Amino acid sequence: MGQSIDLTAKDGFTFPAYIAEPAGAPKGAVVVVQEIFGVNSHIRAVADGYAAAGYLAVAPATFHRVKPGVELGYTDEDMKAGFGLKTAVEALPAPGVLQDIQAAVDYAGKAGKVGIVGYCWGGLLTWRAAASVSGLAAAAPYYGGGMTTPEESALQPKVPVLAHFGNNDHWIPLPTIDDFRTAHPEVEVHVYECGHGFNCDQRGSYNAEAAKVAKERTLAFFAKHLT
């Protein structure tokens, strides 16, 4: 369904993005932000799913500034490599990869209002984008690693946010989710009976029921704010 195109950030950096287009006229757009495993088959499938739901989907390669062509699986070795790449991207001078997400949002804007959804590290980037990227209408971070820390929780989103977490996520302790909910009563927070990575059907932590309910809620959220 999709294809790869090149986008250019404000600083002139060019990077690829996976684009999936709906069958008919788009009812809006969704930027899909990768995990620490690159724009792999799972992230492409997620983008295809939003295209099937009627949205132009754009998945920028947020590792490209430190390593092109990253497409990892979910082994321990892949996890280690992904964490290393994430650490390298996080060490970039500000605004770092957020300017690539801005370029993706700008491109997606041709289809109408733009939402953003991200998973794991992409969930954290989605939360940051909700506070700093222009042109967004809604944001839906999934188990954003780090977003419940005091530093990240201090950010103030400029758009409506729907956040998904698992109650058995060893990366995001439940008490920190409670603190985040208290700090952000304006954010719609849902906690599911599952662990980290519950949306990815290629991971052992996949939870079909949680993924189904979270997707239904996200589609309803985007339908409210993007269409």
PDB file of C-alpha atoms in Angstrom:
ATOM      1  CA  MET A   1       0.000   0.000   0.000  1.00  0.00           C
ATOM      2  CA  GLY A   2       2.803   2.403   0.835  1.00  0.00           C
ATOM      3  CA  GLN A   3       5.928   3.925  -0.618  1.00  0.00           C
ATOM      4  CA  SER A   4       9.047   5.715   0.609  1.00  0.00           C
ATOM      5  CA  ILE A   5       9.626   9.397  -0.114  1.00  0.00           C
ATOM      6  CA  ASP A   6      12.234  11.915   1.014  1.00  0.00           C
ATOM      7  CA  LEU A   7      11.369  14.821   3.282  1.00  0.00           C
ATOM      8  CA  THR A   8      13.565  17.785   4.187  1.00  0.00           C
ATOM      9  CA  ALA A   9      13.732  19.357   7.629  1.00  0.00           C
ATOM     10  CA  LYS A  10      14.143  23.060   8.300  1.00  0.00           C
ATOM     11  CA  ASP A  11      17.899  22.678   8.730  1.00  0.00           C
ATOM     12  CA  GLY A  12      18.185  21.138   5.251  1.00  0.00           C
ATOM     13  CA  PHE A  13      18.574  17.539   6.417  1.00  0.00           C
ATOM     14  CA  THR A  14      16.866  15.055   4.084  1.00  0.00           C
ATOM     15  CA  PHE A  15      15.460  11.796   5.410  1.00  0.00           C
ATOM     16  CA  PRO A  16      13.033   9.091   4.231  1.00  0.00           C
ATOM     17  CA  ALA A  17       9.459   8.580   5.339  1.00  0.00           C
ATOM     18  CA  TYR A  18       7.047   5.755   4.626  1.00  0.00           C
ATOM     19  CA  ILE A  19       3.805   7.042   3.133  1.00  0.00           C
ATOM     20  CA  ALA A  20       0.527   5.118   3.035  1.00  0.00           C
ATOM     21  CA  GLU A  21      -2.416   6.709   1.236  1.00  0.00           C
ATOM     22  CA  PRO A  22      -6.111   5.943   1.718  1.00  0.00           C
ATOM     23  CA  ALA A  23      -8.235   4.558  -1.103  1.00  0.00           C
ATOM     24  CA  GLY A  24     -10.320   7.726  -1.396  1.00  0.00           C
ATOM     25  CA  ALA A  25      -9.890  11.357  -0.436  1.00  0.00           C
ATOM     26  CA  PRO A  26      -8.148  11.509   2.966  1.00  0.00           C
ATOM     27  CA  LYS A  27     -10.193  12.674   5.933  1.00  0.00           C
ATOM     28  CA  GLY A  28      -7.024  13.938   7.608  1.00  0.00           C
ATOM     29  CA  ALA A  29      -3.519  12.687   8.281  1.00  0.00           C
ATOM     30  CA  VAL A  30      -1.673  10.714  10.939  1.00  0.00           C
ATOM     31  CA  VAL A  31       2.080  10.877  11.543  1.00  0.00           C
ATOM     32  CA  VAL A  32       3.262   7.502  12.892  1.00  0.00           C
ATOM     33  CA  VAL A  33       6.413   7.659  15.033  1.00  0.00           C
ATOM     34  CA  GLN A  34       8.560   4.527  15.231  1.00  0.00           C
ATOM     35  CA  GLU A  35       9.780   2.557  18.215  1.00  0.00           C
ATOM     36  CA  ILE A  36      13.511   1.997  18.726  1.00  0.00           C
ATOM     37  CA  PHE A  37      13.413  -0.583  15.926  1.00  0.00           C
ATOM     38  CA  GLY A  38      13.177   1.756  12.947  1.00  0.00           C
ATOM     39  CA  VAL A  39      10.457   2.034  10.323  1.00  0.00           C
ATOM     40  CA  ASN A  40      10.194  -1.750  10.187  1.00  0.00           C
ATOM     41  CA  SER A  41       7.415  -4.025   8.962  1.00  0.00           C
ATOM     42  CA  HIS A  42       5.353  -3.421  12.098  1.00  0.00           C
ATOM     43  CA  ILE A  43       5.453   0.377  11.818  1.00  0.00           C
ATOM     44  CA  ARG A  44       4.650   0.146   8.108  1.00  0.00           C
ATOM     45  CA  ALA A  45       1.687  -2.072   8.978  1.00  0.00           C
ATOM     46  CA  VAL A  46       0.509   0.487  11.535  1.00  0.00           C
ATOM     47  CA  ALA A  47       0.714   3.213   8.889  1.00  0.00           C
ATOM     48  CA  ASP A  48      -1.153   0.995   6.436  1.00  0.00           C
ATOM     49  CA  GLY A  49      -3.856   0.534   9.069  1.00  0.00           C
ATOM     50  CA  TYR A  50      -4.402   4.270   9.439  1.00  0.00           C
ATOM     51  CA  ALA A  51      -4.509   4.603   5.649  1.00  0.00           C
ATOM     52  CA  ALA A  52      -7.150   1.872   5.566  1.00  0.00           C
ATOM     53  CA  ALA A  53      -9.099   3.931   8.096  1.00  0.00           C
ATOM     54  CA  GLY A  54      -9.095   6.874   5.681  1.00  0.00           C
ATOM     55  CA  TYR A  55      -6.037   8.882   6.717  1.00  0.00           C
ATOM     56  CA  LEU A  56      -2.849   9.815   4.914  1.00  0.00           C
ATOM     57  CA  ALA A  57      -0.210   8.121   7.074  1.00  0.00           C
ATOM     58  CA  VAL A  58       3.385   9.363   7.273  1.00  0.00           C
ATOM     59  CA  ALA A  59       6.077   7.436   9.197  1.00  0.00           C
ATOM     60  CA  PRO A  60       9.368   9.395   9.308  1.00  0.00           C
ATOM     61  CA  ALA A  61      12.666   7.570   9.809  1.00  0.00           C
ATOM     62  CA  THR A  62      13.676   9.172  13.099  1.00  0.00           C
ATOM     63  CA  PHE A  63      17.001   7.289  13.291  1.00  0.00           C
ATOM     64  CA  HIS A  64      18.230   8.633   9.945  1.00  0.00           C
ATOM     65  CA  ARG A  65      20.292  11.457  11.494  1.00  0.00           C
ATOM     66  CA  VAL A  66      22.522   8.896  13.213  1.00  0.00           C
ATOM     67  CA  LYS A  67      22.155   5.822  10.966  1.00  0.00           C
ATOM     68  CA  PRO A  68      20.292   5.390   7.659  1.00  0.00           C
ATOM     69  CA  GLY A  69      18.199   2.387   6.742  1.00  0.00           C
ATOM     70  CA  VAL A  70      17.530   1.006  10.218  1.00  0.00           C
ATOM     71  CA  GLU A  71      15.031  -1.856  10.285  1.00  0.00           C
ATOM     72  CA  LEU A  72      15.361  -4.045  13.358  1.00  0.00           C
ATOM     73  CA  GLY A  73      13.455  -6.984  14.766  1.00  0.00           C
ATOM     74  CA  TYR A  74      12.754  -7.719  18.434  1.00  0.00           C
ATOM     75  CA  THR A  75      15.611  -9.937  19.622  1.00  0.00           C
ATOM     76  CA  ASP A  76      17.820  -8.978  22.543  1.00  0.00           C
ATOM     77  CA  GLU A  77      20.491  -7.931  20.044  1.00  0.00           C
ATOM     78  CA  ASP A  78      17.986  -5.752  18.186  1.00  0.00           C
ATOM     79  CA  MET A  79      16.892  -4.206  21.476  1.00  0.00           C
ATOM     80  CA  LYS A  80      20.489  -3.357  22.370  1.00  0.00           C
ATOM     81  CA  ALA A  81      21.125  -1.835  18.931  1.00  0.00           C
ATOM     82  CA  GLY A  82      17.904   0.164  19.094  1.00  0.00           C
ATOM     83  CA  PHE A  83      18.707   1.581  22.528  1.00  0.00           C
ATOM     84  CA  GLY A  84      22.112   2.650  21.259  1.00  0.00           C
ATOM     85  CA  LEU A  85      20.594   4.456  18.298  1.00  0.00           C
ATOM     86  CA  LYS A  86      17.962   6.099  20.470  1.00  0.00           C
ATOM     87  CA  THR A  87      20.691   7.310  22.843  1.00  0.00           C
ATOM     88  CA  ALA A  88      22.593   8.796  19.906  1.00  0.00           C
ATOM     89  CA  VAL A  89      19.497  10.629  18.616  1.00  0.00           C
ATOM     90  CA  GLU A  90      18.647  11.921  22.076  1.00  0.00           C
ATOM     91  CA  ALA A  91      22.193  13.345  22.293  1.00  0.00           C
ATOM     92  CA  LEU A  92      21.739  15.477  19.163  1.00  0.00           C
ATOM     93  CA  PRO A  93      21.636  19.248  19.697  1.00  0.00           C
ATOM     94  CA  ALA A  94      18.114  20.639  20.117  1.00  0.00           C
ATOM     95  CA  PRO A  95      15.705  20.468  18.422  1.00  0.00           C
ATOM     96  CA  GLY A  96      17.194  17.210  17.185  1.00  0.00           C
ATOM     97  CA  VAL A  97      14.751  14.812  15.592  1.00  0.00           C
ATOM     98  CA  LEU A  98      11.735  16.975  16.439  1.00  0.00           C
ATOM     99  CA  GLN A  99      12.516  19.019  13.333  1.00  0.00           C
ATOM    100  CA  ASP A 100      12.117  15.844  11.255  1.00  0.00           C
ATOM    101  CA  ILE A 101       8.767  15.212  12.891  1.00  0.00           C
ATOM    102  CA  GLN A 102       7.873  18.827  12.098  1.00  0.00           C
ATOM    103  CA  ALA A 103       8.711  18.186   8.432  1.00  0.00           C
ATOM    104  CA  ALA A 104       6.501  15.077   8.466  1.00  0.00           C
ATOM    105  CA  VAL A 105       3.629  17.062   9.991  1.00  0.00           C
ATOM    106  CA  ASP A 106       4.082  19.814   7.411  1.00  0.00           C
ATOM    107  CA  TYR A 107       3.934  17.259   4.584  1.00  0.00           C
ATOM    108  CA  ALA A 108       0.920  15.511   6.115  1.00  0.00           C
ATOM    109  CA  GLY A 109      -0.929  18.811   6.377  1.00  0.00           C
ATOM    110  CA  LYS A 110      -1.804  18.656   2.689  1.00  0.00           C
ATOM    111  CA  ALA A 111      -4.427  16.047   3.657  1.00  0.00           C
ATOM    112  CA  GLY A 112      -6.124  18.232   6.276  1.00  0.00           C
ATOM    113  CA  LYS A 113      -5.831  18.194  10.050  1.00  0.00           C
ATOM    114  CA  VAL A 114      -2.898  16.188  11.394  1.00  0.00           C
ATOM    115  CA  GLY A 115      -2.728  13.816  14.331  1.00  0.00           C
ATOM    116  CA  ILE A 116       0.344  12.018  15.634  1.00  0.00           C
ATOM    117  CA  VAL A 117       0.690   8.567  17.176  1.00  0.00           C
ATOM    118  CA  GLY A 118       3.867   6.956  18.471  1.00  0.00           C
ATOM    119  CA  TYR A 119       5.007   3.837  20.272  1.00  0.00           C
ATOM    120  CA  CYS A 120       7.668   3.301  22.948  1.00  0.00           C
ATOM    121  CA  TRP A 121      10.339   5.934  22.196  1.00  0.00           C
ATOM    122  CA  GLY A 122       7.963   7.192  19.523  1.00  0.00           C
ATOM    123  CA  GLY A 123       5.383   7.679  22.269  1.00  0.00           C
ATOM    124  CA  LEU A 124       7.810   9.955  24.094  1.00  0.00           C
ATOM    125  CA  LEU A 125       8.495  11.866  20.867  1.00  0.00           C
ATOM    126  CA  THR A 126       4.741  12.124  20.304  1.00  0.00           C
ATOM    127  CA  TRP A 127       4.330  13.670  23.757  1.00  0.00           C
ATOM    128  CA  ARG A 128       7.148  16.124  23.069  1.00  0.00           C
ATOM    129  CA  ALA A 129       5.642  16.943  19.672  1.00  0.00           C
ATOM    130  CA  ALA A 130       2.296  17.705  21.311  1.00  0.00           C
ATOM    131  CA  ALA A 131       4.080  20.443  23.257  1.00  0.00           C
ATOM    132  CA  SER A 132       6.392  21.849  20.608  1.00  0.00           C
ATOM    133  CA  VAL A 133       5.527  20.884  17.015  1.00  0.00           C
ATOM    134  CA  SER A 134       3.235  23.210  15.084  1.00  0.00           C
ATOM    135  CA  GLY A 135       0.406  22.098  12.832  1.00  0.00           C
ATOM    136  CA  LEU A 136      -0.898  19.268  15.014  1.00  0.00           C
ATOM    137  CA  ALA A 137      -4.523  18.806  16.028  1.00  0.00           C
ATOM    138  CA  ALA A 138      -4.211  15.755  18.331  1.00  0.00           C
ATOM    139  CA  ALA A 139      -1.623  13.364  19.781  1.00  0.00           C
ATOM    140  CA  ALA A 140      -1.856   9.736  20.931  1.00  0.00           C
ATOM    141  CA  PRO A 141       1.293   8.369  22.612  1.00  0.00           C
ATOM    142  CA  TYR A 142       1.432   4.645  23.356  1.00  0.00           C
ATOM    143  CA  TYR A 143       3.573   3.583  26.343  1.00  0.00           C
ATOM    144  CA  GLY A 144       5.913   6.522  25.883  1.00  0.00           C
ATOM    145  CA  GLY A 145       9.068   5.527  27.703  1.00  0.00           C
ATOM    146  CA  GLY A 146      10.164   8.439  29.887  1.00  0.00           C
ATOM    147  CA  MET A 147       7.123  10.636  29.394  1.00  0.00           C
ATOM    148  CA  THR A 148       5.953  10.055  32.973  1.00  0.00           C
ATOM    149  CA  THR A 149       9.234  11.282  34.478  1.00  0.00           C
ATOM    150  CA  PRO A 150       9.036  14.667  36.227  1.00  0.00           C
ATOM    151  CA  GLU A 151      11.111  16.336  33.505  1.00  0.00           C
ATOM    152  CA  GLU A 152       8.944  15.143  30.605  1.00  0.00           C
ATOM    153  CA  SER A 153       5.697  15.429  32.553  1.00  0.00           C
ATOM    154  CA  ALA A 154       6.468  19.124  33.025  1.00  0.00           C
ATOM    155  CA  LEU A 155       5.815  19.685  29.303  1.00  0.00           C
ATOM    156  CA  GLN A 156       2.503  21.307  28.452  1.00  0.00           C
ATOM    157  CA  PRO A 157       0.705  19.926  25.381  1.00  0.00           C
ATOM    158  CA  LYS A 158      -0.809  22.412  22.945  1.00  0.00           C
ATOM    159  CA  VAL A 159      -3.286  19.885  21.524  1.00  0.00           C
ATOM    160  CA  PRO A 160      -5.625  17.221  22.946  1.00  0.00           C
ATOM    161  CA  VAL A 161      -3.724  14.105  24.066  1.00  0.00           C
ATOM    162  CA  LEU A 162      -4.867  10.497  24.474  1.00  0.00           C
ATOM    163  CA  ALA A 163      -2.268   8.352  26.297  1.00  0.00           C
ATOM    164  CA  HIS A 164      -2.134   4.542  26.490  1.00  0.00           C
ATOM    165  CA  PHE A 165      -0.160   2.599  29.116  1.00  0.00           C
ATOM    166  CA  GLY A 166       0.117  -0.950  30.435  1.00  0.00           C
ATOM    167  CA  ASN A 167      -0.197  -1.623  34.154  1.00  0.00           C
ATOM    168  CA  ASN A 168       2.626  -4.192  34.037  1.00  0.00           C
ATOM    169  CA  ASP A 169       5.095  -2.091  32.047  1.00  0.00           C
ATOM    170  CA  HIS A 170       8.526  -2.558  33.653  1.00  0.00           C
ATOM    171  CA  TRP A 171       9.790   0.543  31.800  1.00  0.00           C
ATOM    172  CA  ILE A 172       6.952   2.779  33.032  1.00  0.00           C
ATOM    173  CA  PRO A 173       6.057   2.064  36.685  1.00  0.00           C
ATOM    174  CA  LEU A 174       2.378   2.409  37.531  1.00  0.00           C
ATOM    175  CA  PRO A 175       2.957   5.039  40.277  1.00  0.00           C
ATOM    176  CA  THR A 176       4.565   7.322  37.676  1.00  0.00           C
ATOM    177  CA  ILE A 177       1.494   6.933  35.453  1.00  0.00           C
ATOM    178  CA  ASP A 178      -0.660   7.965  38.421  1.00  0.00           C
ATOM    179  CA  ASP A 179       1.573  11.004  38.947  1.00  0.00           C
ATOM    180  CA  PHE A 180       1.326  11.873  35.252  1.00  0.00           C
ATOM    181  CA  ARG A 181      -2.471  11.616  35.382  1.00  0.00           C
ATOM    182  CA  THR A 182      -2.536  13.953  38.379  1.00  0.00           C
ATOM    183  CA  ALA A 183      -0.210  16.443  36.660  1.00  0.00           C
ATOM    184  CA  HIS A 184      -2.251  16.390  33.445  1.00  0.00           C
ATOM    185  CA  PRO A 185      -5.984  16.132  34.162  1.00  0.00           C
ATOM    186  CA  GLU A 186      -6.564  17.426  30.628  1.00  0.00           C
ATOM    187  CA  VAL A 187      -4.988  14.285  29.125  1.00  0.00           C
ATOM    188  CA  GLU A 188      -7.203  11.265  28.525  1.00  0.00           C
ATOM    189  CA  VAL A 189      -5.212   8.409  30.086  1.00  0.00           C
ATOM    190  CA  HIS A 190      -6.047   4.721  29.673  1.00  0.00           C
ATOM    191  CA  VAL A 191      -4.246   1.910  31.478  1.00  0.00           C
ATOM    192  CA  TYR A 192      -4.587  -1.664  30.213  1.00  0.00           C
ATOM    193  CA  GLU A 193      -3.963  -5.072  31.795  1.00  0.00           C
ATOM    194  CA  CYS A 194      -0.707  -5.687  29.920  1.00  0.00           C
ATOM    195  CA  GLY A 195       2.967  -4.814  29.647  1.00  0.00           C
ATOM    196  CA  HIS A 196       5.179  -2.672  27.442  1.00  0.00           C
ATOM    197  CA  GLY A 197       4.836  -2.997  23.676  1.00  0.00           C
ATOM    198  CA  PHE A 198       1.319  -4.407  23.832  1.00  0.00           C
ATOM    199  CA  ASN A 199       0.368  -2.997  20.423  1.00  0.00           C
ATOM    200  CA  CYS A 200       3.056  -4.870  18.463  1.00  0.00           C
ATOM    201  CA  ASP A 201       1.958  -8.281  17.190  1.00  0.00           C
ATOM    202  CA  GLN A 202       5.602  -9.183  16.502  1.00  0.00           C
ATOM    203  CA  ARG A 203       6.556  -9.012  20.181  1.00  0.00           C
ATOM    204  CA  GLY A 204       6.017 -11.468  22.990  1.00  0.00           C
ATOM    205  CA  SER A 205       4.377  -8.683  24.986  1.00  0.00           C
ATOM    206  CA  TYR A 206       1.600  -8.295  22.386  1.00  0.00           C
ATOM    207  CA  ASN A 207      -1.867  -8.164  23.920  1.00  0.00           C
ATOM    208  CA  ALA A 208      -4.564  -8.482  21.270  1.00  0.00           C
ATOM    209  CA  GLU A 209      -7.427  -7.217  23.416  1.00  0.00           C
ATOM    210  CA  ALA A 210      -5.540  -4.170  24.719  1.00  0.00           C
ATOM    211  CA  ALA A 211      -4.317  -3.373  21.202  1.00  0.00           C
ATOM    212  CA  LYS A 212      -7.857  -3.638  19.825  1.00  0.00           C
ATOM    213  CA  VAL A 213      -9.411  -1.396  22.464  1.00  0.00           C
ATOM    214  CA  ALA A 214      -6.580   1.151  22.285  1.00  0.00           C
ATOM    215  CA  LYS A 215      -6.878   1.334  18.479  1.00  0.00           C
ATOM    216  CA  GLU A 216     -10.649   1.813  18.690  1.00  0.00           C
ATOM    217  CA  ARG A 217     -10.190   4.616  21.206  1.00  0.00           C
ATOM    218  CA  THR A 218      -7.459   6.219  19.090  1.00  0.00           C
ATOM    219  CA  LEU A 219      -9.551   6.099  15.926  1.00  0.00           C
ATOM    220  CA  ALA A 220     -12.486   7.664  17.790  1.00  0.00           C
ATOM    221  CA  PHE A 221     -10.158  10.319  19.209  1.00  0.00           C
ATOM    222  CA  PHE A 222      -8.791  11.153  15.759  1.00  0.00           C
ATOM    223  CA  ALA A 223     -12.274  11.132  14.245  1.00  0.00           C
ATOM    224  CA  LYS A 224     -13.255  13.761  16.820  1.00  0.00           C
ATOM    225  CA  HIS A 225     -10.243  16.023  16.350  1.00  0.00           C
ATOM    226  CA  LEU A 226      -9.140  15.484  12.747  1.00  0.00           C
ATOM    227  CA  THR A 227     -12.369  15.224  10.765  1.00  0.00           C
TER     228      THR A 227
END
